[in-house]
Coordinates of C-alpha atoms and ligand atoms in Angstrom, one line a residue:
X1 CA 17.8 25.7 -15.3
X2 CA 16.2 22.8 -13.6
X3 CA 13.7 20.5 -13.7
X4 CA 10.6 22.2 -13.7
X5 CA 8.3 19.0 -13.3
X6 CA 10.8 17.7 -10.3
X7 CA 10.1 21.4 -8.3
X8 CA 6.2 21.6 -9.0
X9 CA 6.4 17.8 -7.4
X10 CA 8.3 19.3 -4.3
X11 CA 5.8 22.2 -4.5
X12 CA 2.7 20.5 -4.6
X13 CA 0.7 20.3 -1.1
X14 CA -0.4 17.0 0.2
X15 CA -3.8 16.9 1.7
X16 CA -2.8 14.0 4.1
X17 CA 0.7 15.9 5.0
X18 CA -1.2 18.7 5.6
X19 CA -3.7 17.5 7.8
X20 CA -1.5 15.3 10.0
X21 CA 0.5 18.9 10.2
X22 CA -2.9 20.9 11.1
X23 CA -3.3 18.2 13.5
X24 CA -0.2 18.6 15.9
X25 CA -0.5 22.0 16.1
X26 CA -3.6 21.7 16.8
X27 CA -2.8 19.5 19.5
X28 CA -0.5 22.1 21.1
X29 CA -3.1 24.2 21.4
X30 CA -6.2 22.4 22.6
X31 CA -5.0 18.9 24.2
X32 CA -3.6 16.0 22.5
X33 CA -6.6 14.4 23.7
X34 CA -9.1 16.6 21.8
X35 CA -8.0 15.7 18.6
X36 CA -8.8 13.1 16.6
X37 CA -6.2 12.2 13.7
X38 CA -6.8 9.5 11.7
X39 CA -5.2 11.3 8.6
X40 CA -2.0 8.9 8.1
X41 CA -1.7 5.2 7.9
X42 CA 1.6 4.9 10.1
X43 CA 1.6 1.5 12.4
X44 CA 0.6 2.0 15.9
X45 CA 1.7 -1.7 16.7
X46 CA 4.9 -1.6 17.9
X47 CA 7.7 -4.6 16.3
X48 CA 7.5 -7.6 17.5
X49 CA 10.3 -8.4 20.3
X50 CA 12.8 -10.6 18.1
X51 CA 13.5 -7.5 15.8
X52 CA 14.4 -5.1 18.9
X53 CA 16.9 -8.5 19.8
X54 CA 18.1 -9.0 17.3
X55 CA 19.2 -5.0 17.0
X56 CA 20.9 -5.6 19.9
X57 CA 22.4 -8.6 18.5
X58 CA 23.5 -6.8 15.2
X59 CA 24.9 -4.5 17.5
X60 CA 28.2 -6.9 18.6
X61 CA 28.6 -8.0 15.3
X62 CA 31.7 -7.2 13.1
X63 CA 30.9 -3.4 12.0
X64 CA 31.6 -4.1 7.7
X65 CA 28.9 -7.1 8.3
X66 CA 26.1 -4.3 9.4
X67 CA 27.8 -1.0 8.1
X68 CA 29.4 -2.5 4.9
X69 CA 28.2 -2.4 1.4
X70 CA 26.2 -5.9 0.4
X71 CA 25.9 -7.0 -3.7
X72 CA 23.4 -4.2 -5.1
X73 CA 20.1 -6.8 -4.9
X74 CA 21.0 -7.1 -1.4
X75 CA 22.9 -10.3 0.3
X76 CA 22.3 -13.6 -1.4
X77 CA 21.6 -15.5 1.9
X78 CA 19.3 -12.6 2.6
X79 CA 17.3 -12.8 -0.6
X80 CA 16.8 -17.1 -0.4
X81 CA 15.6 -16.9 3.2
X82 CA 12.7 -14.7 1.7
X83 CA 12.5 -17.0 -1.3
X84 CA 12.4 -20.1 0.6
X85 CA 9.8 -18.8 3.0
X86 CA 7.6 -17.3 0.1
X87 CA 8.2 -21.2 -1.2
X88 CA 6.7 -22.7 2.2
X89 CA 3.7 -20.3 2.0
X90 CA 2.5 -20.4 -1.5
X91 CA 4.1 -23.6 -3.2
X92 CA 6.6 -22.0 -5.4
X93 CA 10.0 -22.7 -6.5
X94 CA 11.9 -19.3 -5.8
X95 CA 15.5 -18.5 -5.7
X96 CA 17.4 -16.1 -4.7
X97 CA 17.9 -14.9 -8.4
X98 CA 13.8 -13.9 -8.3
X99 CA 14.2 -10.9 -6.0
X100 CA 16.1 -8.0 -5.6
X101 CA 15.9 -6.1 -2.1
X102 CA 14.7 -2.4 -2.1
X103 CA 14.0 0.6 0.4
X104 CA 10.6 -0.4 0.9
X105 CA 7.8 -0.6 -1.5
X106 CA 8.1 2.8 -2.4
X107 CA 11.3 2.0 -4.0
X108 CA 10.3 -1.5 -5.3
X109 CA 7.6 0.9 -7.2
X110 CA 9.6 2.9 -8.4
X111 CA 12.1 0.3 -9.6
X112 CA 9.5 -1.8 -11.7
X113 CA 8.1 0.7 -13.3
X114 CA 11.2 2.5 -14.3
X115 CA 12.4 -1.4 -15.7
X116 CA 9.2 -1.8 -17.7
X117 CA 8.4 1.5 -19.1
X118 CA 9.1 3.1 -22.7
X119 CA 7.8 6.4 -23.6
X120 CA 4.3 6.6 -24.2
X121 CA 3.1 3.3 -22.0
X122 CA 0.1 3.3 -20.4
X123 CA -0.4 2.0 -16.5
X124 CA -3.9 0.9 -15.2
X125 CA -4.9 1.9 -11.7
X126 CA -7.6 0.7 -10.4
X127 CA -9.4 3.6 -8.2
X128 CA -9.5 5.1 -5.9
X129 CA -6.2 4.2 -5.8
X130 CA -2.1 5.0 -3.3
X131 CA -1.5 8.8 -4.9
X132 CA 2.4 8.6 -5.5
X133 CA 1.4 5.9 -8.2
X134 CA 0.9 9.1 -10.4
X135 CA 4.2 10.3 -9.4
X136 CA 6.3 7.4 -10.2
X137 CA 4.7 6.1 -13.9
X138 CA 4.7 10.2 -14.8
X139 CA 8.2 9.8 -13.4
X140 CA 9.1 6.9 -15.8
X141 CA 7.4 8.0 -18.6
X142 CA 4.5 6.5 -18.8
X143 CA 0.8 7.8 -18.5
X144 CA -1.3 6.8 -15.8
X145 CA -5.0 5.4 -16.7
X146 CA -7.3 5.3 -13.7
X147 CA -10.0 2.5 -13.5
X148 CA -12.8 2.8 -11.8
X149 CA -13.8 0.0 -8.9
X150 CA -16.7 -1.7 -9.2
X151 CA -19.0 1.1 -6.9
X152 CA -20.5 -1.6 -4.3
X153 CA -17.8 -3.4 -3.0
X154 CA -14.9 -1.9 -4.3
X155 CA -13.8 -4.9 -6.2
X156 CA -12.1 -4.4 -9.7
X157 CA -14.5 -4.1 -12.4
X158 CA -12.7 -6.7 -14.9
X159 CA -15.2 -5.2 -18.3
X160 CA -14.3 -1.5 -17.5
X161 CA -10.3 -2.7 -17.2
X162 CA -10.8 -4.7 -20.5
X163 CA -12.2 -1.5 -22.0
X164 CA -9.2 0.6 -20.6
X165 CA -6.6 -2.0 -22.7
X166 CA -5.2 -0.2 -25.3
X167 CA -1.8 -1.5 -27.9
X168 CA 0.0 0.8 -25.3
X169 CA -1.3 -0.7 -22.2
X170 CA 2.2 -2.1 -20.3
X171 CA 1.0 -2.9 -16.8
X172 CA -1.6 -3.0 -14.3
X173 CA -0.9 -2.1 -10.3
X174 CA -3.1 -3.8 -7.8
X175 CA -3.0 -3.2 -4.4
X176 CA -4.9 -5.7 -2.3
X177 CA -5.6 -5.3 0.7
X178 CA -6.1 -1.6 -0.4
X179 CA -5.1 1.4 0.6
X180 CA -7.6 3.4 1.0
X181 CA -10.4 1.1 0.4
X182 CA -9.6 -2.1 2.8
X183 CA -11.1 -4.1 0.3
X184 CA -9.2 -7.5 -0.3
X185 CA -9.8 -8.7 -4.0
X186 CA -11.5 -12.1 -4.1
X187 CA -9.8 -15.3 -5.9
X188 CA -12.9 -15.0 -8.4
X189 CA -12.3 -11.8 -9.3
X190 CA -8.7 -12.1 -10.0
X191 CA -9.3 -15.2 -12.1
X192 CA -11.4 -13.4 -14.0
X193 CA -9.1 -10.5 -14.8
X194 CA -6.5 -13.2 -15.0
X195 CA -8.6 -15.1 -17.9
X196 CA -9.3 -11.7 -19.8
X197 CA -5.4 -10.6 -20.0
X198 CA -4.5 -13.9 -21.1
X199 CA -6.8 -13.6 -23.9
X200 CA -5.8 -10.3 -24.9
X201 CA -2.0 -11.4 -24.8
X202 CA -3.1 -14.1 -27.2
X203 CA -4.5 -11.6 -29.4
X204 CA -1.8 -8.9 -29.4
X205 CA 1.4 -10.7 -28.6
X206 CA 2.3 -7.9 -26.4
X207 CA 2.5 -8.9 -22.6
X208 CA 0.7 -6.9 -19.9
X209 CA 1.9 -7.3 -16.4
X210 CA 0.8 -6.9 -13.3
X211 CA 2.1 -5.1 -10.9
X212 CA 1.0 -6.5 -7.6
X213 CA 1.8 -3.7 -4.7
X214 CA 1.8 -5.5 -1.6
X215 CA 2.6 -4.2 1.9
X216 CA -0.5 -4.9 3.6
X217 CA -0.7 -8.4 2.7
X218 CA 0.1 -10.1 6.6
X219 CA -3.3 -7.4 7.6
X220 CA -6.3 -9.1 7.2
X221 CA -8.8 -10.4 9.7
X222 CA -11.2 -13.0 9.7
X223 CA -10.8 -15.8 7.7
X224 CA -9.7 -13.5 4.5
X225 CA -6.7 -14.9 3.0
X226 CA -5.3 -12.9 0.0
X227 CA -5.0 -14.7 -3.2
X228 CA -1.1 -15.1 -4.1
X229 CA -1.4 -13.3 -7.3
X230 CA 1.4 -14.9 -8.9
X231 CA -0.2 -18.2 -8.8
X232 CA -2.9 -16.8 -10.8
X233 CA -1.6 -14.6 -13.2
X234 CA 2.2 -15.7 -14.4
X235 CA 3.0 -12.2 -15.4
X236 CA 2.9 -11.1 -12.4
X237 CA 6.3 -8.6 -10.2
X238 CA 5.4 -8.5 -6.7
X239 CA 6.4 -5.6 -4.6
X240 CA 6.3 -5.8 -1.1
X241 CA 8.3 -4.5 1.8
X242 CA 7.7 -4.9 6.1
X243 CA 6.9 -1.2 6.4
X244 CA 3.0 -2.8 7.5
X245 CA 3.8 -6.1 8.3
X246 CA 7.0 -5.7 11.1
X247 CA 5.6 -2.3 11.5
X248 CA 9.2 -0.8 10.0
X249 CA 8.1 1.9 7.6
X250 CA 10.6 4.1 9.0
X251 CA 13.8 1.3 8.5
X252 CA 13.0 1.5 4.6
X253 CA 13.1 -2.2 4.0
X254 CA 11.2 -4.4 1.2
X255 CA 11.4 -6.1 -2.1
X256 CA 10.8 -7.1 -5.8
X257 CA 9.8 -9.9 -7.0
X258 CA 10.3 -11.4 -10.4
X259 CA 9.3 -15.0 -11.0
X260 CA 10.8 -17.4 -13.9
X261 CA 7.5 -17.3 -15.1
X262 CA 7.6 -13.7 -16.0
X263 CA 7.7 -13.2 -20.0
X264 CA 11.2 -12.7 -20.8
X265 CA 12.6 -13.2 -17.1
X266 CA 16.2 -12.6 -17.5
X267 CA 15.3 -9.5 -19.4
X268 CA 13.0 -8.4 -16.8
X269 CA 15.0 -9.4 -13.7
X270 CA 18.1 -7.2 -15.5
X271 CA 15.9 -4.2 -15.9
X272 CA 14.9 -4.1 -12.7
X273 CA 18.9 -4.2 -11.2
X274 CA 19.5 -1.7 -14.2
X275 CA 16.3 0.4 -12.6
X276 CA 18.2 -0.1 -9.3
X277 CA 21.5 1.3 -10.2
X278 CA 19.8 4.0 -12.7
X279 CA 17.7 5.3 -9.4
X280 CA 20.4 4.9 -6.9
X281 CA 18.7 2.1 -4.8
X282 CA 21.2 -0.5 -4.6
X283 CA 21.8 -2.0 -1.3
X284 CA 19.1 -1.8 0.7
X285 CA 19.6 -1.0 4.6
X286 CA 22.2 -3.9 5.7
X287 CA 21.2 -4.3 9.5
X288 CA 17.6 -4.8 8.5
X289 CA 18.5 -7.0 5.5
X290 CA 19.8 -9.6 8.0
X291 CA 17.2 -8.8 10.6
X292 CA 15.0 -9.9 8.1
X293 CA 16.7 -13.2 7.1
X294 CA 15.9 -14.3 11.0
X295 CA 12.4 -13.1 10.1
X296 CA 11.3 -13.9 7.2
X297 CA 8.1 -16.0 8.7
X298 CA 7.1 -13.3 11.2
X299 CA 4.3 -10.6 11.0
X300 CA 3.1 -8.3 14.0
X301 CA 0.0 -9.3 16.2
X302 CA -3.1 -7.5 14.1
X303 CA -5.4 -8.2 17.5
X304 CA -5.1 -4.3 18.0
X305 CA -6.1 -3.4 14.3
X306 CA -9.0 -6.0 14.5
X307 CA -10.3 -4.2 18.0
X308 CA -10.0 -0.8 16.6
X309 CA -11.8 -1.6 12.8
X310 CA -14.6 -2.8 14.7
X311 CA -14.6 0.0 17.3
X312 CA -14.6 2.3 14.5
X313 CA -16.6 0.2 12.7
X314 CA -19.7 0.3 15.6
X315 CA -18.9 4.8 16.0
X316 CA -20.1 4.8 12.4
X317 CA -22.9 2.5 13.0
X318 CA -24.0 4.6 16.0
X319 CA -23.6 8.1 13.8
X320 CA -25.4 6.6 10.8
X321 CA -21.8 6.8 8.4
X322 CA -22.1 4.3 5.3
X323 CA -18.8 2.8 4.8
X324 CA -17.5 0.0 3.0
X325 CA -16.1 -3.3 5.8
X326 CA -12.8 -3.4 5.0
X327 CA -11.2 -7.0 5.1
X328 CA -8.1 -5.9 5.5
X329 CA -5.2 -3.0 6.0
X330 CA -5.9 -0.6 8.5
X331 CA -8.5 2.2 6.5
X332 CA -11.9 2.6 6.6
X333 CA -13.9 4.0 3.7
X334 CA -16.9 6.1 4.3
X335 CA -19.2 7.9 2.4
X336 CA -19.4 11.6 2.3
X337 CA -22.7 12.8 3.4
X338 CA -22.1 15.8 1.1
X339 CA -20.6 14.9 -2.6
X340 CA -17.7 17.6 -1.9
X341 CA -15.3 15.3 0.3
X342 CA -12.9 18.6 0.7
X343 CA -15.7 20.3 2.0
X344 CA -17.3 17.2 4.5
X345 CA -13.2 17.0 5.5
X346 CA -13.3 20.8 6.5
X347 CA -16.5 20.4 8.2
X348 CA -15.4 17.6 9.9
X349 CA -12.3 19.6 11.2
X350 CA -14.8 21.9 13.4
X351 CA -15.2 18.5 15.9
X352 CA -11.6 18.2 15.8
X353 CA -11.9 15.1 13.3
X354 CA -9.1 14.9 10.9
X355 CA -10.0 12.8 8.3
X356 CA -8.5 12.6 4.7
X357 CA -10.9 13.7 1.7
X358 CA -11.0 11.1 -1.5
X359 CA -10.1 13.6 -4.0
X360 CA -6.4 12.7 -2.9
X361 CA -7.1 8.9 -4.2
X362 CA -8.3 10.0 -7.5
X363 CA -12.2 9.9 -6.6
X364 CA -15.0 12.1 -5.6
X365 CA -17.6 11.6 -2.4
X366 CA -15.8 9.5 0.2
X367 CA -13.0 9.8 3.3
X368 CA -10.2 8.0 4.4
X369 CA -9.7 7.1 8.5
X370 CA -7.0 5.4 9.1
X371 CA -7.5 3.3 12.6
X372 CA -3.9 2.9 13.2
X373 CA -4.5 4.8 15.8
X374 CA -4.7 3.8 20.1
X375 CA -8.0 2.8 20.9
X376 CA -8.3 5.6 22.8
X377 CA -8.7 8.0 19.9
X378 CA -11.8 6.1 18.4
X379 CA -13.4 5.4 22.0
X380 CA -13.4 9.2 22.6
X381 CA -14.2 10.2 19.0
X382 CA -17.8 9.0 19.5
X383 CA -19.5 11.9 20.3
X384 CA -18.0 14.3 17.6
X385 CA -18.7 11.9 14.9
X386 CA -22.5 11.8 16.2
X387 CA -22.5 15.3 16.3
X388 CA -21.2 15.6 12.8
X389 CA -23.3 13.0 11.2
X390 CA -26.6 15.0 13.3
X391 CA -25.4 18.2 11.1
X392 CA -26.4 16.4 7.8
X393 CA -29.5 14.9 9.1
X394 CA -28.2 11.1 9.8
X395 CA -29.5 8.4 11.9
X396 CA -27.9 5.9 13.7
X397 CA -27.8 2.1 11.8
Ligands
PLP1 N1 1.8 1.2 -1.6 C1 0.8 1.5 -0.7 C2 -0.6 1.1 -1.2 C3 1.0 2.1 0.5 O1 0.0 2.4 1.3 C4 2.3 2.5 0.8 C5 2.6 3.2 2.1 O2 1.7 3.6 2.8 C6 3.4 2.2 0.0 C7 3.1 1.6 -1.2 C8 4.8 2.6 0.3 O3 5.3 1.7 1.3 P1 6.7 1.8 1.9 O4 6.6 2.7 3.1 O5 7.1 0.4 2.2 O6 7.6 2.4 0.9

């Protein structure tokens, strides 16, 4: 009668949903300042300035130029400001025929996979890993092979990816910087994975891509720069969007990315418009496809993000919380004191932390905080993270 897999989908509970639900009615009933929710990962940095003009701006424009239909990859002009910035930044020769605009990187997802995929292709994630990535290669027909990260740092283990490589092995998603991890893979490391795929390729003739998830790629702090993955690997589709980076998740904006040096480009690039059409996301949102042709170079100030990863950063410290630095994104990682996350998350829920369990990301034994939050939520979340750490015996660092 209908799709049975489509309703369990619509069904099925989602522990960070859930949470950031329990969380606002909690705050009804005990003080929005007694609660401490760091359960989602939606920016607390507000735009910067030129978007809000140039709303206004759009405003007095002819209404087809910012109501009207655009081509389905979005407005050429659109797509080579974005090329030729990408150009300026990492050295490449991008046109607007390498991209085709989406609703965010959700859809740019979703598109890629649904272009590359055949029934009974395998996807490597490396874990923990962004849960809708189950959803959407399930969704194309594919099967979803999780990959453990290396367990110190987080980095991907390039043997236990090699061993995952089967003849039905189509693509790989990395996510750096990672959600939920914060980890930033390092230009080694991708070499290295680089080096191994090219030598499989060699051996089997079949190409493996990578898919290279990207909306966190303007947060980093320090002097981490992310590697341009393309420029590594030449099989590489980059999805990104400005969800993170303009702090616009909720305008739906973002992209695709297909270089010439894809294997079989024009095959690829037509797939992924035939993915567009096939999933109805054709013309992306107008307004903020020209907004973002004035802002192609621009990225929010991260000073807030950098004050509040080491705020949060020195409240584990001072509770005695192991967690992994994050480099960049806005997550911290840190280990469970008990190896049932579900159960340290529920516990933690008694001091009026909400914090999201690992089991969501496809691993056991760690949480999620997500410190886009105001400062004033980690500054007063001290002394229940000390009292929750004193429950399961922990010193302060
Ligand atoms: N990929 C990762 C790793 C994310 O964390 C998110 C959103 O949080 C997305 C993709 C989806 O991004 P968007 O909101 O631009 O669709």
């Amino acid at each position: 009668m209908i799709n049975t897999y489509m309703q369990a989908l619509g069904d099925e509970p989602s522990a960070i949903r859930e949470l950031f639900a329990y969380g606002l009615q909690r705050k009804e009933q005990i003080g929005a300042d007694n609660v401490f929710d760091f359960s989602l990962g939606n920016p607390s940095i507000p735009a910067p300035q030129k978007v809000s003009d140039l709303l206004c701006e759009m405003a007095q424009l002819p209404p087809q130029q910012v109501h009207g239909y655009t081509p389905a990859a979005g407005l050429p002009s659109v797509r080579q400001a974005i090329a030729d910035s990408l150009n300026r930044r990492f050295g490449e020769d991008y046109t607007a025929g390498n991209l085709y605009l989406t609703c965010g990187a959700a859809a740019s997802l979703s598109i890629t996979l649904k272009a590359l995929l055949e029934p009974g292709d395998e996807v490597i994630v490396i874990a923990p890993f962004f849960p809708e990535y189950s959803v959407w290669v399930e969704c194309h027909g594919g099967t979803l092979v999780p990959v453990q990260a290396r367990p110190d740092d987080f980095q991907i283990d390039v043997d236990a990816v090699a061993q995952a490589i089967t003849p039905h092995t189509k693509a790989i998603i990395l996510n750096s910087p990672n959600n939920p991890v914060g980890v930033v893979y390092t230009r080694p490391v991708l070499e290295e994975l680089a080096a191994m795929l090219r030598a499989r390729t060699e051996q089997t003739a079949r190409p493996i891509f990578l898919i290279s998830d990207e909306p966190y790629r303007e947060l980093v702090y320090g002097s981490v720069e992310p590697a341009w993955i393309p420029g590594i690997y030449s099989n590489t589709i980059v999805c990104y969007s400005w969800s993170k980076s303009l702090s616009l998740p909720g305008e739906r904006i973002g992209y695709v990315l297909v270089p010439g040096s894809v294997d079989g480009f024009e095959r690829v690039y037509a797939a992924v418009n035939g993915a567009g059409r096939a999933l109805g996301f054709v013309c992306a949102p107008v307004m903020f496809q020209r907004i973002i042709e004035r802002c192609a170079d621009e990225a929010v100030n991260i000073a807030a993000y950098e004050a509040n990863r080491k705020a949060l950063c020195a409240v584990m410290d001072q509770a005695g919380f192991d967690y992994i630095a994050p480099d960049g994104a806005f997550y911290l990682w840190v280990r469970s004191p008990e190896s049932d996350a579900q159960a340290f998350s529920d516990r933690a829920k008694e001091h009026e932390l909400l914090v999201v369990p690992s089991d969501s990301f496809g691993v056991g034994g760690w949480i999620r905080l997500g410190y886009c939050v105001d400062e004033q939520v980690i500054a007063r979340s001290a002394e229940p993270f000390k009292a929750l750490a004193a429950e399961y015996g922990l010193n302060p660092r």
